[in-house]
XYZ file of C-alpha atoms in Angstrom:
554
model
C 0.000 0.000 0.000
C 1.427 3.391 -1.076
C 2.060 5.754 1.811
C 1.412 9.460 1.050
C 4.337 11.522 2.193
C 4.119 14.979 3.735
C 5.340 16.489 0.466
C 2.705 14.564 -1.446
C -0.001 15.868 0.859
C 1.284 19.399 0.468
C 1.424 19.100 -3.343
C -2.058 17.616 -3.499
C -3.538 20.326 -1.329
C -1.707 23.026 -3.265
C -3.054 21.593 -6.505
C -6.576 21.536 -5.076
C -6.190 25.152 -3.960
C -4.936 26.259 -7.346
C -7.655 24.361 -9.191
C -10.225 26.238 -7.113
C -8.715 29.601 -8.009
C -10.864 32.147 -9.899
C -7.886 32.697 -12.205
C -7.086 30.211 -14.982
C -4.767 27.378 -13.792
C -3.722 24.148 -15.492
C -1.147 21.419 -14.977
C 1.045 19.912 -17.672
C 2.260 16.357 -17.095
C 5.558 14.677 -18.025
C 4.352 13.853 -21.543
C 3.354 17.437 -22.304
C -0.392 16.814 -21.991
C -2.661 19.127 -20.024
C -3.730 16.770 -17.240
C -5.783 19.062 -15.063
C -7.411 22.483 -15.545
C -9.736 24.506 -13.395
C -13.092 25.928 -14.500
C -11.613 29.373 -15.217
C -9.025 27.911 -17.626
C -11.628 25.742 -19.381
C -13.941 28.754 -19.829
C -11.194 31.082 -21.025
C -9.666 28.705 -23.577
C -12.770 26.860 -24.667
C -11.764 23.471 -23.270
C -14.799 21.236 -22.950
C -14.759 17.669 -21.721
C -11.290 16.797 -23.035
C -8.054 18.627 -22.376
C -5.294 19.233 -24.960
C -2.938 16.287 -25.352
C -0.122 18.647 -26.213
C 0.074 21.869 -24.231
C 2.121 23.507 -27.007
C -0.938 23.536 -29.268
C -2.577 25.911 -26.819
C -0.326 28.755 -28.007
C 0.474 30.674 -31.178
C 3.570 29.658 -33.189
C 5.546 32.580 -31.792
C 4.674 31.633 -28.231
C 5.539 27.961 -28.904
C 8.963 29.051 -30.133
C 9.449 31.055 -26.956
C 8.417 28.029 -24.890
C 10.891 25.739 -26.648
C 13.837 28.122 -26.674
C 13.563 29.842 -23.292
C 10.764 28.687 -21.047
C 11.110 24.868 -21.009
C 14.873 24.970 -20.428
C 14.271 27.185 -17.407
C 11.633 24.811 -16.082
C 13.903 21.801 -16.569
C 16.502 23.614 -14.537
C 13.970 23.936 -11.734
C 13.358 27.659 -12.245
C 10.021 29.387 -12.559
C 9.287 31.641 -15.533
C 7.091 34.743 -15.652
C 6.117 36.508 -18.854
C 3.484 36.865 -21.553
C 2.247 34.233 -23.984
C -0.564 34.276 -26.525
C -3.034 31.398 -26.479
C -5.469 30.496 -29.251
C -9.102 29.513 -28.889
C -10.980 28.723 -32.109
C -8.818 31.194 -34.009
C -9.240 33.846 -31.315
C -6.030 35.244 -29.847
C -5.991 35.402 -26.055
C -3.001 37.312 -24.601
C -2.010 35.965 -21.188
C 0.264 36.966 -18.358
C 1.593 33.646 -17.061
C 3.634 32.181 -14.254
C 5.022 28.696 -14.968
C 6.134 26.770 -11.879
C 8.003 23.418 -12.198
C 7.491 20.403 -9.917
C 7.992 16.615 -9.592
C 5.706 13.840 -8.493
C 6.686 11.111 -6.038
C 8.281 9.092 -8.813
C 10.501 11.970 -9.922
C 8.480 12.784 -13.020
C 8.558 16.461 -13.959
C 5.411 18.552 -14.359
C 4.664 22.220 -14.260
C 1.732 24.422 -13.329
C 0.550 27.364 -15.436
C -1.061 30.249 -13.574
C -2.568 32.646 -16.093
C -4.298 36.008 -16.215
C -6.286 37.321 -19.194
C -4.569 40.496 -20.425
C -7.412 41.674 -22.650
C -9.242 43.735 -20.006
C -5.949 45.385 -19.055
C -5.065 45.998 -22.679
C -8.498 47.469 -23.347
C -8.116 49.745 -20.332
C -4.633 50.741 -21.457
C -5.901 51.455 -24.965
C -8.705 53.550 -23.503
C -6.213 55.518 -21.424
C -3.961 56.032 -24.437
C -6.983 57.137 -26.485
C -7.883 59.686 -23.819
C -4.454 61.178 -24.354
C -5.061 61.685 -28.070
C -8.834 62.009 -28.416
C -11.620 64.219 -27.135
C -13.735 62.174 -24.752
C -17.074 63.775 -25.698
C -16.905 63.675 -29.498
C -14.319 60.960 -30.151
C -12.360 63.313 -32.429
C -8.616 63.744 -32.052
C -7.537 66.504 -29.665
C -5.251 69.489 -30.266
C -1.880 67.729 -29.612
C -2.811 64.790 -31.839
C -4.097 67.152 -34.534
C -0.825 69.089 -34.541
C 1.238 65.897 -34.644
C -0.717 64.350 -37.535
C -0.885 67.556 -39.556
C 2.732 68.683 -39.098
C 4.377 66.003 -41.230
C 1.832 66.278 -44.045
C 1.883 70.062 -44.302
C 5.662 70.182 -44.716
C 5.769 67.539 -47.429
C 2.504 68.030 -49.326
C 1.086 71.307 -48.106
C -2.584 71.451 -47.261
C -5.234 73.569 -45.617
C -6.580 74.168 -42.134
C -10.282 74.829 -41.635
C -11.390 76.153 -38.240
C -15.055 75.863 -37.260
C -16.571 77.760 -34.335
C -20.095 77.055 -33.044
C -21.683 80.502 -32.745
C -24.741 79.674 -30.655
C -23.445 77.167 -28.110
C -23.629 79.556 -25.148
C -27.318 80.262 -25.775
C -28.029 76.525 -26.099
C -26.285 75.888 -22.768
C -28.186 78.722 -21.096
C -31.635 77.876 -22.429
C -31.574 74.073 -22.778
C -28.782 73.059 -20.392
C -25.234 71.794 -20.797
C -26.383 68.294 -21.743
C -28.072 69.833 -24.775
C -24.900 71.801 -25.521
C -22.914 68.560 -25.433
C -25.438 66.970 -27.799
C -24.905 69.859 -30.224
C -21.125 69.352 -30.112
C -21.514 65.635 -30.791
C -23.815 66.398 -33.733
C -21.319 68.914 -35.133
C -18.546 66.305 -34.867
C -20.719 63.732 -36.632
C -21.534 66.105 -39.490
C -17.897 67.117 -39.882
C -16.742 63.489 -40.078
C -19.429 62.549 -42.583
C -18.643 65.544 -44.783
C -14.956 64.828 -45.495
C -12.783 62.076 -46.947
C -10.965 59.609 -44.698
C -7.565 61.304 -45.109
C -8.881 64.487 -43.483
C -7.832 65.009 -39.865
C -10.861 66.180 -37.859
C -10.290 67.473 -34.333
C -12.002 69.214 -31.479
C -9.545 71.807 -30.254
C -11.574 72.597 -27.170
C -14.817 74.273 -26.140
C -16.855 75.083 -29.239
C -13.958 75.076 -31.718
C -13.174 72.346 -34.237
C -10.361 71.992 -36.778
C -9.813 70.065 -39.996
C -6.575 69.472 -41.836
C -6.921 68.715 -45.551
C -3.685 67.133 -46.830
C -2.565 68.551 -50.167
C -5.617 70.809 -50.525
C -5.233 74.186 -52.209
C -7.169 77.268 -51.158
C -9.905 76.880 -53.799
C -10.659 73.308 -52.774
C -10.516 74.200 -49.073
C -12.889 77.141 -49.590
C -15.341 74.938 -51.477
C -15.300 72.288 -48.765
C -15.649 74.924 -46.039
C -18.762 76.246 -47.767
C -20.241 72.753 -47.987
C -19.504 72.120 -44.320
C -21.015 75.473 -43.377
C -24.233 74.542 -45.177
C -24.243 71.072 -43.614
C -23.687 72.414 -40.095
C -26.269 75.193 -40.434
C -29.130 72.773 -40.905
C -31.359 72.535 -37.833
C -31.056 69.666 -35.402
C -33.398 68.338 -32.736
C -31.994 68.717 -29.206
C -34.036 67.787 -26.173
C -37.155 67.507 -28.296
C -36.745 71.031 -29.685
C -35.622 72.223 -33.083
C -32.290 73.967 -32.601
C -30.363 76.057 -35.127
C -26.587 75.596 -34.974
C -24.831 78.613 -36.459
C -21.138 78.302 -37.286
C -18.326 80.596 -38.348
C -15.490 79.178 -40.465
C -11.919 80.335 -41.082
C -9.721 78.856 -43.842
C -5.963 79.011 -44.512
C -3.970 77.043 -47.102
C -0.305 76.413 -47.975
C 1.411 74.860 -50.989
C 4.077 73.310 -48.778
C 6.905 74.309 -46.503
C 4.702 76.019 -43.899
C 4.299 74.856 -40.341
C 0.886 73.793 -39.162
C 1.105 76.350 -36.327
C 1.361 79.081 -38.966
C -1.685 77.780 -40.808
C -3.588 77.584 -37.540
C -2.791 81.220 -36.748
C -3.858 82.309 -40.224
C -7.083 80.308 -40.063
C -7.725 81.781 -36.615
C -7.401 85.305 -38.031
C -9.899 84.413 -40.772
C -12.212 82.907 -38.150
C -11.969 86.082 -36.088
C -13.025 88.112 -39.122
C -15.958 85.760 -39.751
C -17.154 86.117 -36.163
C -16.606 89.864 -36.091
C -18.763 90.321 -39.184
C -21.703 88.738 -37.439
C -20.816 85.052 -37.576
C -22.502 82.432 -39.698
C -20.060 82.883 -42.581
C -16.832 81.573 -44.153
C -13.678 83.695 -44.377
C -10.487 82.728 -46.250
C -7.171 84.109 -45.009
C -5.429 86.633 -47.246
C -2.211 88.617 -46.747
C -4.341 91.700 -46.034
C -6.142 90.045 -43.116
C -3.806 91.364 -40.439
C -4.535 94.920 -41.572
C -8.234 94.109 -41.620
C -7.989 92.810 -38.063
C -6.121 95.951 -37.049
C -8.899 98.058 -38.589
C -11.546 96.007 -36.831
C -9.797 96.399 -33.493
C -9.842 100.148 -34.070
C -13.535 100.022 -34.955
C -14.221 97.940 -31.867
C -12.663 100.674 -29.738
C -14.215 103.597 -31.604
C -17.745 102.180 -31.801
C -17.953 102.033 -28.011
C -17.529 105.824 -27.914
C -19.629 106.636 -30.983
C -22.884 107.042 -29.055
C -21.414 109.514 -26.560
C -19.781 111.455 -29.407
C -23.037 111.715 -31.349
C -21.749 109.812 -34.382
C -24.794 107.545 -34.762
C -27.803 108.652 -36.766
C -30.948 107.082 -38.177
C -32.143 106.806 -41.747
C -35.670 105.745 -42.654
C -37.074 103.643 -45.480
C -40.797 103.776 -46.347
C -43.037 100.731 -45.971
C -45.825 100.974 -48.570
C -49.320 99.543 -48.973
C -49.102 97.403 -52.121
C -52.711 97.984 -53.119
C -52.582 101.825 -52.924
C -48.899 102.752 -53.047
C -49.365 104.987 -49.971
C -46.889 105.074 -47.100
C -47.903 102.868 -44.185
C -44.830 103.553 -42.084
C -41.042 103.522 -42.016
C -38.227 101.302 -40.820
C -35.541 102.998 -38.744
C -32.019 101.980 -39.824
C -28.914 102.726 -37.773
C -25.955 104.459 -39.432
C -22.491 105.416 -38.165
C -20.500 108.382 -39.483
C -16.920 107.736 -38.349
C -14.979 111.014 -38.015
C -11.938 109.642 -39.900
C -13.192 106.679 -41.923
C -16.504 108.139 -43.061
C -19.772 106.135 -43.212
C -19.466 102.618 -41.737
C -22.031 100.026 -42.795
C -24.132 98.308 -40.114
C -22.810 94.897 -41.151
C -19.400 96.066 -39.937
C -20.307 97.730 -36.641
C -23.516 96.123 -35.323
C -21.756 92.781 -34.600
C -19.144 94.761 -32.655
C -21.877 96.387 -30.589
C -23.476 92.993 -29.959
C -20.165 91.412 -28.960
C -19.344 94.200 -26.490
C -22.853 94.489 -25.041
C -23.071 98.154 -26.094
C -26.015 97.203 -28.307
C -28.187 97.649 -25.202
C -27.376 101.366 -24.859
C -27.458 101.978 -28.608
C -30.733 100.055 -28.964
C -32.274 102.184 -26.217
C -31.158 105.326 -28.063
C -32.634 104.044 -31.339
C -36.012 103.484 -29.646
C -36.138 106.989 -28.199
C -34.822 108.741 -31.332
C -37.083 106.909 -33.814
C -40.201 107.588 -31.727
C -39.213 111.234 -31.244
C -38.854 111.575 -35.022
C -42.177 109.815 -35.635
C -43.901 112.332 -33.376
C -42.178 115.192 -35.219
C -43.574 113.941 -38.570
C -47.117 114.261 -37.235
C -46.889 117.948 -38.104
C -46.728 117.049 -41.808
C -50.456 116.319 -41.872
C -53.132 113.685 -41.193
C -51.509 110.998 -43.353
C -48.140 111.248 -41.595
C -49.913 111.162 -38.231
C -50.906 107.556 -38.998
C -47.422 106.373 -39.906
C -45.779 103.625 -37.894
C -42.101 103.083 -37.186
C -40.363 99.673 -37.192
C -37.314 99.294 -34.970
C -34.893 96.367 -35.136
C -34.299 94.689 -31.778
C -31.168 92.584 -31.228
C -31.328 89.232 -29.468
C -29.449 90.707 -26.496
C -32.230 93.271 -25.991
C -34.866 90.558 -25.482
C -34.723 90.726 -21.710
C -37.298 91.874 -19.110
C -35.920 95.450 -19.022
C -37.016 95.949 -22.648
C -40.629 96.317 -21.539
C -39.865 99.366 -19.390
C -37.504 100.827 -22.003
C -40.247 100.679 -24.642
C -42.835 102.191 -22.299
C -40.458 105.018 -21.360
C -39.687 105.807 -25.019
C -43.381 105.830 -25.987
C -44.339 108.098 -23.093
C -41.388 110.397 -23.710
C -42.332 110.874 -27.374
C -46.085 110.953 -26.802
C -46.637 108.203 -29.373
C -49.405 105.613 -29.172
C -48.059 102.032 -28.677
C -49.832 100.794 -31.797
C -47.563 102.945 -33.982
C -44.411 101.061 -32.870
C -43.367 97.744 -34.414
C -40.452 95.785 -32.958
C -38.635 93.697 -35.585
C -37.135 90.471 -34.229
C -35.061 87.945 -36.164
C -36.110 84.295 -36.385
C -33.065 83.344 -34.316
C -34.155 85.671 -31.540
C -37.616 84.165 -31.554
C -36.534 80.526 -31.565
C -33.543 80.594 -29.197
C -35.672 80.890 -26.062
C -39.300 80.514 -27.010
C -40.809 80.608 -23.518
C -39.206 83.719 -22.007
C -39.159 85.598 -25.334
C -42.805 84.805 -25.895
C -43.793 86.024 -22.426
C -41.900 89.297 -22.911
C -43.386 89.971 -26.334
C -46.851 89.031 -25.141
C -46.660 91.697 -22.436
C -45.531 94.262 -25.024
C -48.394 93.319 -27.336
C -50.870 93.598 -24.497
C -49.579 97.157 -24.098
C -50.393 97.752 -27.796
C -46.937 97.376 -29.390
C -46.754 95.322 -32.590
C -44.156 92.597 -33.296
C -42.690 91.611 -36.684
C -40.590 88.593 -37.561
C -37.773 89.893 -39.791
C -36.062 88.088 -42.698
C -38.668 85.343 -42.540
C -37.752 82.202 -44.443
C -34.006 82.383 -43.796
C -34.062 80.800 -40.334
C -35.872 77.926 -38.705
C -39.043 79.285 -37.103
C -41.671 76.549 -37.160
C -45.413 76.740 -37.686
C -45.813 75.771 -34.057
C -43.558 78.618 -32.856
C -45.505 81.091 -35.041
C -48.720 79.836 -33.508
C -47.411 80.177 -29.957
C -45.349 83.363 -30.235
C -47.075 86.771 -30.223
C -46.293 87.919 -33.763
C -48.300 90.419 -35.817
C -46.283 90.571 -39.020
C -43.890 88.561 -41.195
C -41.207 90.268 -43.277
C -40.186 88.187 -46.303
C -36.428 88.269 -46.885
C -35.249 90.195 -49.959
C -33.615 87.072 -51.390
C -37.062 85.538 -51.997
C -38.421 88.756 -53.484
C -35.520 88.884 -55.936
C -36.205 85.281 -57.011
C -39.977 85.527 -57.488
C -39.665 84.333 -61.078
C -38.240 81.072 -59.757
C -40.936 78.447 -59.202
C -39.558 77.440 -55.810
C -39.354 81.003 -54.464
C -42.809 81.833 -55.816
C -44.275 78.794 -54.081
C -42.543 79.676 -50.820
C -43.736 83.302 -50.829
C -47.246 82.178 -51.773
C -47.186 79.694 -48.898
C -45.997 82.355 -46.451
C -48.799 84.723 -47.487
C -51.464 82.017 -47.155
C -50.076 80.909 -43.796
C -49.971 84.501 -42.532
C -53.571 85.080 -43.589
C -54.661 81.922 -41.781
C -52.876 83.105 -38.616
C -54.184 86.669 -38.890
C -50.761 88.172 -39.666
C -49.781 90.821 -42.203
C -46.864 90.379 -44.625
C -44.159 92.809 -45.764
C -41.959 91.906 -48.755
C -38.477 93.435 -48.562
C -36.165 94.315 -51.448
C -38.753 95.341 -54.053
C -37.017 97.035 -56.975
C -39.459 97.030 -59.917
C -43.171 97.221 -60.633
C -43.342 93.633 -61.873
C -42.504 92.394 -58.392
C -45.300 94.524 -56.941
C -47.849 93.045 -59.360
C -46.622 89.534 -58.571
C -46.834 90.116 -54.807
C -50.315 91.618 -55.139
C -51.488 88.388 -56.798
C -50.043 86.469 -53.841
C -52.033 88.675 -51.424
C -48.951 90.280 -49.859
C -49.953 93.370 -47.830
C -46.934 95.696 -47.796
C -43.685 96.310 -49.637
C -40.338 97.936 -48.961
C -37.452 98.582 -51.323
C -35.583 100.801 -53.748
C -38.613 101.000 -56.060
C -39.973 103.634 -53.692
C -36.883 104.884 -51.884
C -33.519 104.048 -50.480
C -33.111 104.740 -46.745
C -32.991 108.525 -46.340
C -32.333 111.061 -43.630
C -35.469 112.162 -41.728
C -35.579 115.643 -43.262
C -35.915 114.103 -46.748
C -38.661 111.630 -45.934
C -41.524 114.077 -46.407
C -40.265 114.830 -49.939
C -39.952 111.124 -50.694
C -43.433 110.353 -49.352
C -45.011 113.144 -51.418
C -43.306 111.958 -54.607
C -44.104 108.247 -54.240
C -45.920 106.776 -57.256
C -49.156 104.895 -56.872
C -48.478 101.403 -58.214
């Protein structure tokens, strides 16, 4: 009868302990067969009822070579071996961290135990950590360091272009819908950027609301074309939190034929992006050698415009709004002008965005309200017809705050003008950005008798539902549709707007009318009012009475 020695008992108990381990463990006998394996090893390597007769077949050819040349000699010498081997299960590679421990049975036969650990979770974690170092976690795009690294080599050898994209409206989305909605917008922007370029394009999120693309080998014409396509793609509305949201973007482009550094292209594209934002956003600018002077001029304008109100450099011009059926003046639109003491007249497209960016639009907008109503009251002396005129005043998005109600009341009282003679013109963006609070503010103004117009209608993303819910009295059709009335699509759109307005009890003003044929066309579509060069360009207030008296009846 065989007597179990102390060492045998110890080895048996150790084997039992190892076989019960949650980590994969198996034992290889003297003939090289896997003689025992615990449940973890069987599950990991797909061993069912039978175990491999040759442990070497468990591993890839490279790992078998390592076993033969290094590992087995160490085991035969009585030394343990620790390292990494790659096992195979039904063609699936399984990287393992292993500890091989040699032993002998009571008869002196050699065996060894394999204690293994699956490296795949660790490798996946390591890959995730490495990806965090090179990619933006929210959008999955590469980050700034990775963008610079990937673009640097290509720009020196092949040249290329950098396109910078800035999300104009992200702050308002965060404020009105919450930061989760803002994140959803960023993810949507990233998705649209990726789907709009070829695979060789490097697309990155540089941080915040700014994205970058590097186009290897692209010249300025190609880069400009692509930037325009991306601008159109990104400007389409998206649904965020169950609401239709307009994502406006500004784009800056810079290109090189080779030899430039990517940092230089980035700076140039950033200058172009700055110009795009400064001119109101929502546009594409391509860098030119003159851009630095343009930026210098803009910086001067930014400084000067903040003092223009105190120095009395702003003035108002007025353009008649005419009844289409009679040709008589219904009212006027007040238009802000700036006479710079050194540079001469500055167009509103150049200085209004500067006022909006600085916040000075609030003071200037208040002045426009008071001055336009004062002038309207002064025209009453021209006779009964002028005493019925109305004045339309453009209101910036920043002015749509609770204080506007008191500012309007104060201006009306100060001028002695009835509320019904004032129309506030709001852009579609201003109406849609924060429907609830904007609607409540405008509703209070309408209850006081003030009228509200939706300006440039058709160019934004106001919905039928928002028109139904928001307190609007009038729609102003953008001049681009008036100019294209001969086009079937534009005609159908204008016709649809007029029918919709009539159904909602709203009046319609068509902007940009330049010839009698447009008037006749708009009359057939049941458009109420018109505005444009056919009757008059914007004029100083002292000339308006002459213009009104000379207007033709069309």
